[in-house]
One Martini backbone bead per residue (centre of mass of N, CA, C, O) as a GRO file, in nm:
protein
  164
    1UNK     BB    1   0.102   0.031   0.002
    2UNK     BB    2  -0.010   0.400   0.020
    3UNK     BB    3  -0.054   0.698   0.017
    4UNK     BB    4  -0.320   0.899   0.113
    5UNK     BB    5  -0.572   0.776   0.135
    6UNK     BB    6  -0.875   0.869   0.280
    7UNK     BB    7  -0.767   1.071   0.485
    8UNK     BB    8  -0.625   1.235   0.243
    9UNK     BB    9  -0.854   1.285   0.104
   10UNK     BB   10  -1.031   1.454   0.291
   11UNK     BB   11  -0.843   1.684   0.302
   12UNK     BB   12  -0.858   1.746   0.056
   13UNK     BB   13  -1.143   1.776  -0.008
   14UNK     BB   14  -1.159   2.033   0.205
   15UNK     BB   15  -0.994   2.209  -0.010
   16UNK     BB   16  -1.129   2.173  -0.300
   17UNK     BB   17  -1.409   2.332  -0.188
   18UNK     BB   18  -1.283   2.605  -0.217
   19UNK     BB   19  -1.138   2.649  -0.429
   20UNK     BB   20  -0.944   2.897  -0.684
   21UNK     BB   21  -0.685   2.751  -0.840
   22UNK     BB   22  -0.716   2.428  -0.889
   23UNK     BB   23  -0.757   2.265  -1.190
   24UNK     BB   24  -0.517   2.011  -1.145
   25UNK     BB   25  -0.551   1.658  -0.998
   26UNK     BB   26  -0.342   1.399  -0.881
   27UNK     BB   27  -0.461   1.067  -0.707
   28UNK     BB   28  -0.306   0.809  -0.847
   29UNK     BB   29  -0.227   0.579  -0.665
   30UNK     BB   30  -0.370   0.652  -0.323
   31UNK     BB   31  -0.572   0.444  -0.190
   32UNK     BB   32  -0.877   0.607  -0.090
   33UNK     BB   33  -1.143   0.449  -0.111
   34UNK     BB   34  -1.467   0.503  -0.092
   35UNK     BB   35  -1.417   0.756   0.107
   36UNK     BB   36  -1.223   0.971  -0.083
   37UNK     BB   37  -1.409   0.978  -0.324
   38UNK     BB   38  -1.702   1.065  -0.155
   39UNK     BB   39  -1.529   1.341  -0.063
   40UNK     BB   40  -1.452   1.450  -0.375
   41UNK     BB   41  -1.750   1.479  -0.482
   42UNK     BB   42  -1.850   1.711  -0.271
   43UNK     BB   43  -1.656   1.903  -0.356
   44UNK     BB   44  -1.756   1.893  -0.642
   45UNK     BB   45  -1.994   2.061  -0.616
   46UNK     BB   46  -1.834   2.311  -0.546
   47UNK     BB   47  -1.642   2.325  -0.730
   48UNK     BB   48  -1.538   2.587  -1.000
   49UNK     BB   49  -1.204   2.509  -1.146
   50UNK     BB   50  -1.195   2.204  -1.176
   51UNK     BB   51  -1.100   2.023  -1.469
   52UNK     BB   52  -0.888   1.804  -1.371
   53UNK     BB   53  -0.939   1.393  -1.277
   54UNK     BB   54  -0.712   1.194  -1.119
   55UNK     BB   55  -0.887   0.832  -1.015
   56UNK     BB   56  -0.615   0.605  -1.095
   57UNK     BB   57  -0.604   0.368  -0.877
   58UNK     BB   58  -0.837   0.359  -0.574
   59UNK     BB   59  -1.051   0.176  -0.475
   60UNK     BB   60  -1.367   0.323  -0.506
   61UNK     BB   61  -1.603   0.175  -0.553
   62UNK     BB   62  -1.942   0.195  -0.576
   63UNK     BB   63  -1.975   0.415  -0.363
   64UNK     BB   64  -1.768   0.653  -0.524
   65UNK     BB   65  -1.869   0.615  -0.826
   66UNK     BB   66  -2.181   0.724  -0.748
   67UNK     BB   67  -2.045   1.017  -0.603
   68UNK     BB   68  -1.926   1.082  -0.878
   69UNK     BB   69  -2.223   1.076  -1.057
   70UNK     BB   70  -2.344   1.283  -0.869
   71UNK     BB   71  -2.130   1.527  -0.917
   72UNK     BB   72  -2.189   1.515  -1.201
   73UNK     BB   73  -2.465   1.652  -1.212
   74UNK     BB   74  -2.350   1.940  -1.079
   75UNK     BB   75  -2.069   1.948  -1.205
   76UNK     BB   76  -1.958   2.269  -1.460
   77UNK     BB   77  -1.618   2.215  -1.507
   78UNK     BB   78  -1.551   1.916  -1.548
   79UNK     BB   79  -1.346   1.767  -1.862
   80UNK     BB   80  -1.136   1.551  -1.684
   81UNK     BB   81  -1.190   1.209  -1.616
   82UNK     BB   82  -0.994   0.965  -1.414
   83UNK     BB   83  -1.143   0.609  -1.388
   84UNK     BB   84  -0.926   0.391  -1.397
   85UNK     BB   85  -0.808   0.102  -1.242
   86UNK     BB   86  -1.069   0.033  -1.018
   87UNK     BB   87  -1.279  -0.236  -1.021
   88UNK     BB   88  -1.596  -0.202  -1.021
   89UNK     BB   89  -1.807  -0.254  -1.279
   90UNK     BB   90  -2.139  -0.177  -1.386
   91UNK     BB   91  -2.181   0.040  -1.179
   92UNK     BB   92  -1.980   0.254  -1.292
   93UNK     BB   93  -2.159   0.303  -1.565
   94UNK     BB   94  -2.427   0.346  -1.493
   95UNK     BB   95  -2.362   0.610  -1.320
   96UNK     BB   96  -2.221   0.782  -1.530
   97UNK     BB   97  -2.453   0.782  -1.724
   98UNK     BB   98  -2.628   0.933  -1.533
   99UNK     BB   99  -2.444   1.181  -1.555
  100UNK     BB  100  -2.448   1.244  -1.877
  101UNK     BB  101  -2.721   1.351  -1.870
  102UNK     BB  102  -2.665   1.624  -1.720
  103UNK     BB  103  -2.391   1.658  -1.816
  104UNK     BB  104  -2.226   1.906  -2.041
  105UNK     BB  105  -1.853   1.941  -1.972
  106UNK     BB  106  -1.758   1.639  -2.020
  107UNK     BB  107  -1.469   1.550  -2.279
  108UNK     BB  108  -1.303   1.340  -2.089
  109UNK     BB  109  -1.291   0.967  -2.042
  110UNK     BB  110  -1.196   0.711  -1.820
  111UNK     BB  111  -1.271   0.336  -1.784
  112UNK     BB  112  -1.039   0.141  -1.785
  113UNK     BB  113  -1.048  -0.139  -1.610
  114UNK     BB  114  -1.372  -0.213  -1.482
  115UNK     BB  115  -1.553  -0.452  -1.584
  116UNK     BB  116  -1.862  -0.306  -1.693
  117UNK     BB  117  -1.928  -0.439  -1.924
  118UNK     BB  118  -2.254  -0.473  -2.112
  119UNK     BB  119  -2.411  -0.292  -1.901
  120UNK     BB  120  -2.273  -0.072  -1.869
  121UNK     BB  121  -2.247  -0.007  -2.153
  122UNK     BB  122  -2.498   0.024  -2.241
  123UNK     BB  123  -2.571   0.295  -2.069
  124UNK     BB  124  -2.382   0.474  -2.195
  125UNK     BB  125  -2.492   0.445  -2.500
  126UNK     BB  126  -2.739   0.626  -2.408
  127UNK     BB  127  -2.562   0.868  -2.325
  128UNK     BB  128  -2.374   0.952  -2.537
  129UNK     BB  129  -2.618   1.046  -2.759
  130UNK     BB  130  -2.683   1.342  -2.552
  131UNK     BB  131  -2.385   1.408  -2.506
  132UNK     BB  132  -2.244   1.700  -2.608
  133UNK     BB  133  -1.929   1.726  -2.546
  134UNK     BB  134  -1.771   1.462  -2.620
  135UNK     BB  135  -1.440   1.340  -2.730
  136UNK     BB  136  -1.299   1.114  -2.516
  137UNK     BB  137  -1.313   0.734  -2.475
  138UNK     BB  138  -1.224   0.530  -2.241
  139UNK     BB  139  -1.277   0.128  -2.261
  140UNK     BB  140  -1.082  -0.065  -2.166
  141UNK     BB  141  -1.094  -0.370  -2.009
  142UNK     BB  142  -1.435  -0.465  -2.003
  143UNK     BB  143  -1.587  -0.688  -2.114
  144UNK     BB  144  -1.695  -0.605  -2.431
  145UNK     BB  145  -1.922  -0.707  -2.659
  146UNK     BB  146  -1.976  -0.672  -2.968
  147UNK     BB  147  -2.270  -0.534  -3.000
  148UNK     BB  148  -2.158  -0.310  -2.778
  149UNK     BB  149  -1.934  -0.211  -2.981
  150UNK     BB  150  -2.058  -0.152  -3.217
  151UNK     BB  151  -2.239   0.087  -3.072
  152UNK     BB  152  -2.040   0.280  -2.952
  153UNK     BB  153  -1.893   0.300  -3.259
  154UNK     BB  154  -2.146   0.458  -3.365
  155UNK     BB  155  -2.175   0.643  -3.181
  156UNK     BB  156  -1.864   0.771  -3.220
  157UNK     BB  157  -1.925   0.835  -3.536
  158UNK     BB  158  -1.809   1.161  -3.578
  159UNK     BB  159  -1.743   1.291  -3.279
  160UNK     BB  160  -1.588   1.069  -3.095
  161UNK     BB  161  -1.320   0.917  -2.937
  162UNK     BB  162  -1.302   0.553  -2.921
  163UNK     BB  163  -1.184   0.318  -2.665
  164UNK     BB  164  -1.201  -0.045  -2.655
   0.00000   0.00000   0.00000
């Protein structure tokens, strides 16, 4: 182990929440673990600076992954998020989905490495179909089959990149 952990996950996050500065934050490979991402959510909701988090590699498990669904529903300010190599589940793309119904500013996603399979997938495809803003959305490893394949390649073809 080691990183910031949870603890330190909840003190940056409450740094965070005021925050009039910082624009981009790297927590990757720091396993702050579903209470640190939950807290870095809350923090979303009201900051409105920061534009670029990377939580990749932080065993954010599905509490973490709903509560980031949960603040991109209403910050208005974030255009790329890295929750890659979390191995979340497809509950990680369906709260993602969910939120991207709401939010109109996140340009660049990466959820690879999540195990999201056809159900999360298929969430995505439906979302992302009237999400305005997305350019580049990456989804390697995450046992997504043919048909599910097909239809993300449909839905991002001519509009943004996308990385199965």
């Amino acid at each position: 182990c080691g990183g910031i952990g949870g603890d330190g996950a909840k003190a940056m996050a409450k740094a965070l929440r005021d925050n009039e500065v910082l624009t981009e934050l790297d927590l990757s490979l720091n396993y702050i673990g579903p209470e640190g991402a939950t807290a870095i959510a809350k923090a979303l909701r009201f900051n409105q600076v920061l534009s670029h988090l990377n939580l990749r590699n932080n065993k954010i498990g599905t509490e973490g992954s709903e509560a980031i669904g949960q603040a991109l529903m209403v910050n208005n300010v974030l255009t790329t998020l890295d929750l890659s190599y979390n191995f979340v589940g497809p509950q990680l793309g369906i709260a993602i989905a969910e939120a991207l119904k709401a939010n109109t500013t996140l340009l660049r996603l990466d959820v690879g490495a999540n195990d999201i399979g056809d159900v999360g997938a298929t969430a995505m495809v439906k979302a992302i179909r009237i999400h305005p803003a997305l350019t580049c959305l990456r989804l390697p490893y995450n046992n997504i089959n043919g048909d599910v394949k097909q239809a993300l390649q449909a839905v991002a073809r001519h509009r943004f990149q996308v990385q199965i």
